[in-house]
Amino acid sequence: MKFDVLTLFPEMFVPVKSSILGRAEKNNLIEINLINYRDFSTDPKRHVDDCPYGGGAGMVIKPEPVYDAYESIVSKLNYKPKLIYLTPQGKTFNQNMARNLAKEEHLILLCGHYEGIDQRVLDEIVDEEISIGDYVLTGGELPAMILIDAISRNVEGVLDEKSLVDESFNNILLEYPQYTRPEVFRGVKVPEVLLSGHHANIEKWRREKALEITKIKRPDLIN
Ligand code: ADE
């Protein structure tokens, strides 16, 4: 899975170059290219924004650097990767979307900043708009990292397969509680059944706990 990220702040992307995703990239399971569209500005001062037509606060990102950065990617290809624009106006991201997007070979993620991007270039290149929730951030970089993380962990080989099977949202239920050593922590013992070695009973207990937790924390997932 290849991600090309169009951003004005490539230095923000340290988290997706670390830990599990860092290892996945070293192992060639994913590739994350950061493309600064400021590099495509033709302005002597490398400006990429200007005042909005019609007036109003803030600055708007000009269409040309975004388009030229996009062209620099797709002009080398004989297929058209899906381009996702991160915006609070988009469809709210969820696990199902992460799983479906993991089936793509190549995604381009476009991050806005300031008051937004000139609508003409968005109309020209955007295939899908995605939001990470009903709040407004200063830019699309954190949302892009969230997509990269949630999608990458569904790419084959990035996690061990069993982690994906048990986890929250796959079977509409949240995950059961987990315990590790020590057997007693501050006077509280690990549930007896987990020490029993009886796999069928453990499975049953975990299913019941998952259901109980989902009913309490996210009843909307059941109804
Ligand atoms: N850009 C700013 N806020 C955002 C959000 N909530 N989701 C996606 N992109 C954004």
Coordinates of N, CA and C and ligand atoms in Angstrom, one line a residue:
M1 N 0.9 -1.2 0.0 CA 0.0 0.0 0.0 C 0.9 1.2 0.0
K2 N 0.6 2.1 -1.0 CA 1.4 3.3 -1.1 C 0.5 4.5 -0.8
F3 N 1.0 5.4 0.1 CA 0.4 6.7 0.4 C 1.2 7.8 -0.1
D4 N 0.7 8.7 -0.9 CA 1.3 9.9 -1.2 C 0.5 11.0 -0.5
V5 N 1.2 11.8 0.3 CA 0.5 12.8 1.1 C 0.9 14.2 0.6
L6 N -0.1 14.9 0.2 CA 0.2 16.3 -0.2 C -0.1 17.2 1.0
T7 N 1.0 17.9 1.5 CA 0.9 18.7 2.7 C 1.9 19.8 2.7
L8 N 1.6 20.9 3.5 CA 2.6 22.0 3.6 C 3.5 21.7 4.8
F9 N 3.2 20.6 5.6 CA 3.9 20.4 6.8 C 4.4 18.9 6.9
P10 N 5.3 18.5 6.0 CA 5.7 17.1 6.1 C 6.4 16.8 7.4
E11 N 7.0 17.8 8.1 CA 7.7 17.5 9.3 C 6.7 17.0 10.4
M12 N 5.4 17.1 10.2 CA 4.5 16.7 11.3 C 4.3 15.2 11.3
F13 N 4.8 14.5 10.2 CA 4.4 13.1 10.1 C 5.3 12.1 10.8
V14 N 6.0 12.5 11.8 CA 6.9 11.6 12.6 C 6.1 10.4 13.1
P15 N 4.9 10.5 13.7 CA 4.2 9.4 14.3 C 4.0 8.2 13.3
V16 N 3.7 8.5 12.0 CA 3.5 7.4 11.1 C 4.8 6.8 10.6
K17 N 5.9 7.4 11.0 CA 7.2 6.8 10.6 C 7.8 6.1 11.7
S18 N 7.1 5.9 12.8 CA 7.6 5.3 14.1 C 6.8 4.0 14.4
S19 N 7.4 3.2 15.3 CA 6.7 2.1 15.9 C 6.3 1.1 14.8
I20 N 5.0 0.6 14.9 CA 4.6 -0.5 14.0 C 4.6 -0.1 12.6
L21 N 4.1 1.2 12.3 CA 4.1 1.6 10.9 C 5.5 1.9 10.4
G22 N 6.4 2.3 11.2 CA 7.8 2.5 10.8 C 8.4 1.2 10.4
R23 N 8.1 0.1 11.2 CA 8.6 -1.2 10.8 C 7.9 -1.7 9.5
A24 N 6.7 -1.4 9.4 CA 5.9 -1.9 8.2 C 6.6 -1.2 6.9
E25 N 7.0 0.0 7.1 CA 7.6 0.7 5.9 C 9.0 0.1 5.6
K26 N 9.7 -0.1 6.7 CA 11.0 -0.8 6.5 C 10.9 -2.1 5.8
N27 N 9.8 -2.8 6.1 CA 9.6 -4.2 5.5 C 8.9 -4.1 4.2
N28 N 8.7 -2.9 3.6 CA 8.1 -2.7 2.3 C 6.6 -3.1 2.3
L29 N 6.0 -3.1 3.4 CA 4.5 -3.5 3.4 C 3.7 -2.2 3.1
I30 N 4.2 -1.1 3.5 CA 3.6 0.2 3.2 C 4.7 1.2 2.8
E31 N 4.3 2.3 2.1 CA 5.2 3.3 1.7 C 4.5 4.6 1.9
I32 N 5.1 5.6 2.6 CA 4.5 6.9 2.9 C 5.4 8.0 2.3
N33 N 5.0 8.6 1.2 CA 5.7 9.7 0.6 C 5.1 11.0 1.0
L34 N 5.9 11.9 1.5 CA 5.4 13.2 1.9 C 5.8 14.2 0.8
I35 N 4.9 14.8 0.2 CA 5.1 15.8 -0.9 C 4.7 17.2 -0.4
N36 N 5.6 18.1 -0.3 CA 5.3 19.4 0.1 C 4.9 20.2 -1.1
Y37 N 3.6 20.6 -1.1 CA 3.2 21.3 -2.4 C 3.7 22.8 -2.4
R38 N 4.3 23.2 -1.3 CA 5.0 24.5 -1.4 C 6.1 24.4 -2.4
D39 N 6.7 23.2 -2.6 CA 7.8 23.1 -3.6 C 7.3 23.3 -5.0
F40 N 6.0 23.4 -5.2 CA 5.4 23.6 -6.5 C 5.0 25.0 -6.7
S41 N 5.2 25.9 -5.7 CA 4.9 27.3 -5.9 C 5.8 27.9 -6.9
T42 N 5.2 28.8 -7.7 CA 6.1 29.5 -8.7 C 6.3 31.0 -8.2
D43 N 5.8 31.3 -7.0 CA 6.0 32.6 -6.4 C 7.4 32.7 -5.9
P44 N 8.1 33.9 -6.1 CA 9.5 34.1 -5.7 C 9.6 33.8 -4.2
K45 N 8.6 34.1 -3.4 CA 8.7 33.9 -1.9 C 8.1 32.6 -1.5
R46 N 7.8 31.7 -2.5 CA 7.2 30.4 -2.2 C 5.8 30.5 -1.5
H47 N 5.1 31.6 -1.7 CA 3.8 31.6 -1.1 C 2.9 30.6 -1.8
V48 N 2.0 30.0 -1.0 CA 1.0 29.1 -1.7 C -0.4 29.6 -1.4
D49 N -0.6 30.7 -0.7 CA -2.0 31.2 -0.3 C -2.2 32.6 -0.7
D50 N -3.4 33.0 -0.7 CA -3.8 34.4 -1.1 C -5.1 34.7 -0.4
C51 N -5.5 36.0 -0.5 CA -6.8 36.4 0.1 C -8.0 35.9 -0.6
P52 N -9.0 35.6 0.1 CA -10.2 35.0 -0.5 C -10.9 36.1 -1.4
Y53 N -11.3 35.7 -2.6 CA -12.2 36.5 -3.4 C -13.5 36.7 -2.7
G54 N -14.0 37.9 -2.7 CA -15.2 38.2 -1.9 C -15.0 38.7 -0.5
G55 N -13.7 38.6 -0.1 CA -13.4 39.1 1.2 C -13.5 38.1 2.3
G56 N -13.2 38.5 3.5 CA -13.4 37.6 4.7 C -12.0 37.3 5.3
A57 N -12.1 36.6 6.4 CA -10.9 36.3 7.2 C -10.1 35.2 6.6
G58 N -8.8 35.2 6.9 CA -7.9 34.1 6.6 C -7.5 34.0 5.1
M59 N -6.7 33.0 4.8 CA -6.1 32.9 3.5 C -6.6 31.6 2.9
V60 N -6.5 31.6 1.5 CA -7.0 30.4 0.8 C -5.8 29.9 0.0
I61 N -5.7 28.5 0.0 CA -4.5 27.9 -0.7 C -4.9 28.0 -2.2
K62 N -3.9 28.5 -3.0 CA -4.1 28.6 -4.4 C -4.2 27.3 -5.1
P63 N -4.8 27.2 -6.3 CA -5.0 25.9 -6.9 C -3.8 25.4 -7.6
E64 N -2.9 26.3 -8.2 CA -1.8 25.7 -9.0 C -0.8 24.8 -8.3
P65 N -0.3 25.2 -7.1 CA 0.7 24.3 -6.5 C 0.1 23.0 -6.1
V66 N -1.2 23.0 -5.7 CA -1.8 21.7 -5.4 C -1.9 20.8 -6.6
Y67 N -2.4 21.5 -7.7 CA -2.6 20.7 -8.9 C -1.3 20.2 -9.5
D68 N -0.2 21.1 -9.5 CA 1.1 20.7 -10.0 C 1.7 19.5 -9.2
A69 N 1.5 19.6 -7.9 CA 2.0 18.5 -7.0 C 1.3 17.2 -7.3
Y70 N 0.0 17.3 -7.5 CA -0.8 16.1 -7.9 C -0.4 15.6 -9.2
E71 N -0.2 16.5 -10.2 CA 0.3 16.1 -11.5 C 1.6 15.4 -11.5
S72 N 2.5 15.8 -10.6 CA 3.8 15.2 -10.5 C 3.7 13.8 -10.1
I73 N 2.7 13.4 -9.4 CA 2.5 12.0 -9.0 C 1.8 11.2 -10.2
V74 N 0.7 11.7 -10.6 CA -0.1 10.9 -11.6 C 0.4 10.9 -13.0
S75 N 1.2 11.9 -13.3 CA 1.7 11.9 -14.7 C 2.7 10.7 -15.0
K76 N 3.2 10.1 -13.9 CA 4.1 8.9 -14.0 C 3.4 7.6 -14.0
L77 N 2.0 7.7 -13.9 CA 1.3 6.4 -13.7 C 0.4 6.1 -14.9
N78 N 0.1 4.8 -15.0 CA -0.9 4.4 -16.1 C -2.2 4.1 -15.4
Y79 N -2.4 4.5 -14.2 CA -3.7 4.3 -13.5 C -3.9 5.5 -12.7
K80 N -5.1 5.7 -12.1 CA -5.4 6.9 -11.4 C -5.7 6.5 -9.9
P81 N -4.8 6.8 -9.0 CA -5.1 6.5 -7.6 C -6.2 7.3 -7.1
K82 N -6.9 6.8 -6.1 CA -8.0 7.6 -5.4 C -7.4 8.7 -4.6
L83 N -7.9 9.9 -4.8 CA -7.5 11.1 -4.0 C -8.5 11.4 -2.9
I84 N -8.1 11.4 -1.7 CA -8.9 11.7 -0.6 C -8.5 13.1 0.0
Y85 N -9.5 13.9 0.1 CA -9.3 15.3 0.8 C -9.8 15.2 2.2
L86 N -8.9 15.5 3.2 CA -9.3 15.6 4.6 C -10.0 16.9 4.9
T87 N -11.3 16.8 5.3 CA -12.0 18.0 5.5 C -13.2 17.7 6.5
P88 N -13.5 18.6 7.4 CA -14.7 18.4 8.3 C -16.0 18.2 7.5
Q89 N -16.0 18.5 6.2 CA -17.2 18.4 5.4 C -17.4 16.9 4.9
G90 N -16.4 16.1 5.1 CA -16.4 14.8 4.5 C -17.2 13.8 5.3
K91 N -17.3 12.6 4.7 CA -17.9 11.5 5.4 C -17.1 11.1 6.6
T92 N -17.8 10.8 7.8 CA -17.1 10.5 9.0 C -16.4 9.1 8.9
F93 N -15.1 9.1 9.2 CA -14.3 7.9 9.0 C -14.6 6.9 10.1
N94 N -14.6 5.6 9.6 CA -14.9 4.5 10.6 C -14.1 3.3 10.1
Q95 N -14.2 2.2 11.0 CA -13.4 1.0 10.8 C -13.7 0.3 9.4
N96 N -15.0 0.4 9.0 CA -15.4 -0.2 7.7 C -14.7 0.5 6.6
M97 N -14.6 1.8 6.6 CA -13.9 2.6 5.6 C -12.4 2.2 5.6
A98 N -11.8 2.1 6.8 CA -10.4 1.8 6.9 C -10.2 0.4 6.2
R99 N -11.0 -0.5 6.5 CA -10.8 -1.9 5.9 C -11.0 -1.9 4.4
N100 N -12.0 -1.1 3.9 CA -12.1 -1.0 2.5 C -11.0 -0.3 1.8
L101 N -10.5 0.8 2.4 CA -9.5 1.6 1.8 C -8.1 0.8 1.8
A102 N -8.0 -0.2 2.7 CA -6.8 -1.0 2.7 C -6.7 -1.9 1.5
K103 N -7.8 -2.1 0.8 CA -7.8 -2.9 -0.4 C -7.2 -2.1 -1.6
E104 N -7.1 -0.8 -1.5 CA -6.5 0.0 -2.6 C -5.0 -0.2 -2.6
E105 N -4.4 -0.1 -3.8 CA -2.9 -0.2 -3.9 C -2.2 1.1 -3.6
H106 N -2.9 2.2 -3.8 CA -2.3 3.5 -3.8 C -3.3 4.6 -3.5
L107 N -3.0 5.4 -2.5 CA -3.9 6.5 -2.1 C -3.2 7.8 -2.1
I108 N -3.8 8.9 -2.5 CA -3.2 10.2 -2.4 C -4.1 10.9 -1.3
L109 N -3.4 11.5 -0.3 CA -4.2 12.2 0.8 C -3.8 13.7 0.7
L110 N -4.8 14.5 0.5 CA -4.6 15.9 0.4 C -5.0 16.6 1.7
C111 N -4.0 17.3 2.3 CA -4.2 18.1 3.6 C -4.3 19.5 3.3
G112 N -5.4 20.1 3.7 CA -5.6 21.6 3.6 C -5.0 22.2 4.9
H113 N -4.9 23.5 4.9 CA -4.5 24.3 6.0 C -5.1 25.7 5.9
Y114 N -5.1 26.5 6.8 CA -5.7 27.9 6.7 C -7.2 27.8 6.5
E115 N -7.8 28.7 5.6 CA -9.2 28.7 5.4 C -9.7 27.7 4.4
G116 N -8.7 26.9 3.8 CA -9.1 25.9 2.8 C -8.4 26.1 1.5
I117 N -8.8 25.3 0.5 CA -8.2 25.2 -0.8 C -9.1 25.7 -1.8
D118 N -8.6 26.4 -2.8 CA -9.5 26.9 -3.9 C -10.3 25.7 -4.5
Q119 N -11.6 26.0 -4.6 CA -12.6 25.0 -4.9 C -12.4 24.4 -6.3
R120 N -11.8 25.1 -7.2 CA -11.6 24.6 -8.6 C -10.7 23.4 -8.7
V121 N -9.6 23.5 -7.9 CA -8.7 22.3 -7.9 C -9.3 21.1 -7.2
L122 N -10.1 21.4 -6.1 CA -10.8 20.3 -5.4 C -11.7 19.6 -6.4
D123 N -12.5 20.4 -7.1 CA -13.5 19.8 -8.1 C -12.8 19.0 -9.1
E124 N -11.5 19.4 -9.4 CA -10.8 18.7 -10.5 C -10.2 17.4 -10.1
I125 N -9.7 17.3 -8.8 CA -8.9 16.1 -8.5 C -9.4 15.2 -7.3
V126 N -10.4 15.8 -6.5 CA -10.8 15.0 -5.3 C -11.8 13.9 -5.7
D127 N -11.6 12.7 -5.2 CA -12.5 11.6 -5.4 C -13.4 11.4 -4.2
E128 N -12.9 11.6 -3.0 CA -13.6 11.4 -1.8 C -13.2 12.3 -0.8
E129 N -14.2 12.8 0.1 CA -13.9 13.7 1.2 C -14.1 12.9 2.5
I130 N -13.1 13.0 3.4 CA -13.3 12.2 4.6 C -13.0 13.2 5.8
S131 N -13.8 13.1 6.8 CA -13.7 13.8 8.1 C -13.3 12.8 9.2
I132 N -12.6 13.2 10.2 CA -12.4 12.3 11.3 C -13.3 12.6 12.5
G133 N -14.2 13.5 12.4 CA -15.1 13.8 13.4 C -15.7 15.2 13.3
D134 N -16.7 15.5 14.1 CA -17.4 16.8 14.0 C -16.7 17.8 14.9
Y135 N -15.5 18.2 14.5 CA -14.7 19.3 15.2 C -13.8 19.8 14.1
V136 N -13.3 21.0 14.3 CA -12.5 21.6 13.2 C -11.0 21.7 13.8
L137 N -10.1 21.1 13.0 CA -8.7 21.1 13.3 C -8.0 22.2 12.5
T138 N -6.7 22.5 12.8 CA -6.0 23.5 12.1 C -5.6 23.1 10.7
G139 N -5.6 21.8 10.4 CA -5.3 21.3 9.1 C -5.6 19.8 9.0
G140 N -5.3 19.3 7.8 CA -5.6 17.9 7.5 C -4.5 16.9 7.9
E141 N -3.4 17.4 8.5 CA -2.3 16.5 8.7 C -2.6 15.4 9.8
L142 N -3.2 15.9 10.9 CA -3.5 14.8 11.9 C -4.6 13.9 11.4
P143 N -5.6 14.4 10.7 CA -6.6 13.4 10.1 C -5.9 12.5 9.1
A144 N -5.0 13.0 8.3 CA -4.3 12.1 7.3 C -3.5 11.0 8.1
M145 N -2.8 11.4 9.2 CA -2.1 10.4 9.9 C -3.0 9.3 10.5
I146 N -4.2 9.8 10.9 CA -5.2 8.8 11.5 C -5.6 7.8 10.4
L147 N -5.9 8.3 9.2 CA -6.2 7.4 8.1 C -5.1 6.4 7.8
I148 N -3.9 7.0 7.8 CA -2.7 6.1 7.4 C -2.6 5.0 8.5
D149 N -2.7 5.3 9.7 CA -2.6 4.3 10.8 C -3.7 3.3 10.7
A150 N -5.0 3.8 10.6 CA -6.1 2.8 10.6 C -6.2 2.0 9.4
I151 N -5.7 2.5 8.3 CA -5.7 1.7 7.0 C -4.6 0.7 7.0
S152 N -3.4 1.2 7.4 CA -2.2 0.4 7.3 C -2.3 -0.9 8.2
R153 N -2.9 -0.8 9.3 CA -3.0 -1.9 10.2 C -3.9 -3.0 9.6
N154 N -4.7 -2.7 8.6 CA -5.5 -3.7 7.8 C -4.8 -4.2 6.6
V155 N -3.6 -3.7 6.4 CA -2.8 -4.2 5.2 C -2.1 -5.5 5.7
E156 N -2.2 -6.5 4.8 CA -1.7 -7.9 5.2 C -0.2 -7.8 5.6
G157 N 0.1 -8.4 6.7 CA 1.5 -8.5 7.2 C 1.8 -7.4 8.2
V158 N 1.1 -6.3 8.3 CA 1.5 -5.2 9.2 C 1.3 -5.6 10.6
L159 N 0.1 -6.3 10.9 CA -0.1 -6.8 12.2 C -0.2 -8.3 12.1
D160 N -0.1 -9.0 13.2 CA -0.3 -10.5 13.1 C -1.9 -10.6 13.0
E161 N -2.3 -11.6 12.1 CA -3.7 -11.6 11.7 C -4.7 -11.8 12.9
K162 N -4.2 -12.4 13.9 CA -5.1 -12.7 15.1 C -5.5 -11.4 15.7
S163 N -4.7 -10.4 15.8 CA -5.0 -9.1 16.4 C -6.2 -8.5 15.7
L164 N -6.3 -8.7 14.4 CA -7.4 -8.1 13.6 C -8.7 -8.8 13.8
V165 N -8.6 -10.1 14.1 CA -9.8 -10.9 14.2 C -10.6 -10.5 15.5
D166 N -9.9 -10.4 16.6 CA -10.5 -10.2 17.9 C -11.0 -8.8 18.1
E167 N -10.4 -7.8 17.4 CA -10.5 -6.5 17.9 C -11.9 -5.8 17.7
S168 N -12.0 -4.7 18.4 CA -13.2 -3.9 18.5 C -13.7 -3.6 17.1
F169 N -15.0 -3.5 17.0 CA -15.8 -3.1 15.8 C -15.9 -4.2 14.7
N170 N -15.0 -5.2 14.7 CA -15.1 -6.2 13.7 C -16.4 -7.0 13.8
N171 N -16.8 -7.3 15.0 CA -18.0 -8.1 15.1 C -19.1 -7.3 15.8
I172 N -19.0 -6.0 15.5 CA -19.9 -5.0 16.1 C -19.7 -4.8 17.6
L173 N -19.0 -5.7 18.3 CA -18.8 -5.6 19.7 C -17.5 -5.0 20.0
L174 N -17.4 -4.3 21.2 CA -16.1 -3.8 21.7 C -15.3 -5.0 22.2
E175 N -14.0 -4.7 22.4 CA -13.2 -5.8 22.9 C -13.3 -6.1 24.4
Y176 N -13.2 -7.4 24.7 CA -13.2 -7.8 26.1 C -12.0 -7.3 26.8
P177 N -12.0 -7.2 28.2 CA -10.8 -6.7 28.9 C -9.7 -7.7 28.9
Q178 N -8.5 -7.2 28.9 CA -7.2 -8.0 28.9 C -6.5 -7.9 30.2
Y179 N -5.8 -8.9 30.5 CA -4.9 -9.0 31.8 C -3.6 -9.6 31.5
T180 N -2.6 -9.2 32.2 CA -1.3 -9.9 32.1 C -0.7 -10.0 33.5
R181 N 0.5 -10.5 33.6 CA 1.1 -10.6 34.9 C 1.3 -9.3 35.6
P182 N 1.3 -9.1 36.9 CA 1.1 -10.2 37.9 C -0.3 -10.7 38.1
E183 N -0.4 -11.8 38.7 CA -1.7 -12.4 38.9 C -2.6 -11.6 39.9
V184 N -1.9 -10.9 40.9 CA -2.6 -10.0 41.8 C -1.9 -8.7 41.7
F185 N -2.7 -7.6 41.5 CA -2.2 -6.3 41.4 C -3.0 -5.4 42.4
R186 N -2.4 -4.8 43.4 CA -3.0 -4.0 44.4 C -4.3 -4.7 45.0
G187 N -4.1 -6.0 45.2 CA -5.1 -6.8 45.9 C -6.2 -7.3 44.9
V188 N -6.1 -7.0 43.7 CA -7.1 -7.4 42.7 C -6.6 -8.6 41.8
K189 N -7.3 -9.7 41.8 CA -6.9 -10.9 41.2 C -7.4 -10.9 39.7
V190 N -6.6 -11.5 38.8 CA -7.1 -11.7 37.4 C -8.3 -12.7 37.5
P191 N -9.3 -12.4 36.7 CA -10.5 -13.4 36.7 C -10.0 -14.8 36.5
E192 N -10.6 -15.6 37.4 CA -10.2 -17.0 37.6 C -10.2 -17.8 36.3
V193 N -11.2 -17.6 35.5 CA -11.4 -18.4 34.2 C -10.2 -18.2 33.3
L194 N -9.5 -17.1 33.3 CA -8.4 -16.8 32.4 C -7.2 -17.7 32.9
L195 N -7.2 -18.1 34.1 CA -6.1 -18.9 34.6 C -6.4 -20.4 34.5
S196 N -7.6 -20.7 34.1 CA -8.1 -22.1 34.1 C -7.5 -23.0 33.0
G197 N -7.1 -22.3 31.9 CA -6.6 -23.1 30.7 C -7.7 -23.8 29.9
H198 N -8.9 -23.5 30.3 CA -10.1 -24.1 29.6 C -10.5 -23.2 28.5
H199 N -10.1 -23.5 27.3 CA -10.3 -22.6 26.2 C -11.7 -22.2 25.9
A200 N -12.6 -23.2 25.9 CA -14.0 -23.0 25.6 C -14.6 -22.0 26.6
N201 N -14.3 -22.2 27.9 CA -14.8 -21.3 28.9 C -14.2 -19.9 28.8
I202 N -13.0 -19.8 28.4 CA -12.3 -18.5 28.2 C -13.0 -17.8 27.1
E203 N -13.3 -18.5 26.0 CA -14.0 -17.9 24.8 C -15.3 -17.4 25.2
K204 N -16.1 -18.2 26.0 CA -17.4 -17.9 26.4 C -17.4 -16.6 27.3
W205 N -16.4 -16.6 28.3 CA -16.3 -15.5 29.2 C -16.0 -14.2 28.4
R206 N -15.1 -14.3 27.4 CA -14.7 -13.1 26.6 C -15.9 -12.6 25.8
R207 N -16.7 -13.5 25.2 CA -17.9 -13.1 24.4 C -18.9 -12.4 25.3
E208 N -19.1 -12.9 26.5 CA -20.0 -12.3 27.4 C -19.6 -10.9 27.9
K209 N -18.3 -10.8 28.2 CA -17.7 -9.5 28.6 C -17.8 -8.5 27.5
A210 N -17.5 -8.9 26.3 CA -17.6 -8.0 25.1 C -19.0 -7.5 25.0
L211 N -19.9 -8.3 25.1 CA -21.3 -7.9 25.0 C -21.7 -7.0 26.1
E212 N -21.3 -7.3 27.3 CA -21.6 -6.5 28.5 C -21.0 -5.1 28.4
I213 N -19.7 -5.0 27.9 CA -19.0 -3.7 27.8 C -19.7 -2.9 26.7
T214 N -20.0 -3.6 25.6 CA -20.7 -2.8 24.5 C -22.0 -2.3 24.9
K215 N -22.8 -3.1 25.7 CA -24.1 -2.6 26.1 C -23.9 -1.3 27.0
I216 N -22.9 -1.3 27.8 CA -22.7 -0.2 28.7 C -22.1 1.0 28.0
K217 N -21.0 0.8 27.2 CA -20.3 1.9 26.6 C -20.8 2.4 25.3
R218 N -21.2 1.5 24.5 CA -21.7 1.9 23.1 C -22.9 1.1 22.7
P219 N -24.0 1.4 23.4 CA -25.3 0.6 23.1 C -25.7 0.9 21.7
D220 N -25.3 2.0 21.1 CA -25.7 2.3 19.7 C -25.1 1.3 18.7
L221 N -24.0 0.6 19.1 CA -23.5 -0.4 18.2 C -24.4 -1.7 18.1
I222 N -25.2 -1.9 19.1 CA -26.0 -3.1 19.2 C -27.4 -2.8 18.6
N223 N -27.9 -1.6 18.8 CA -29.2 -1.3 18.4 C -29.4 -1.1 16.9
Ligands
ADE1 N1 -9.5 19.3 8.7 C1 -9.8 20.1 9.7 N2 -10.6 19.5 10.6 C2 -10.8 18.2 10.1 C3 -11.6 17.1 10.5 N3 -12.3 17.1 11.6 N4 -11.5 16.0 9.7 C4 -10.8 16.0 8.6 N5 -10.0 17.0 8.1 C5 -10.1 18.1 8.9

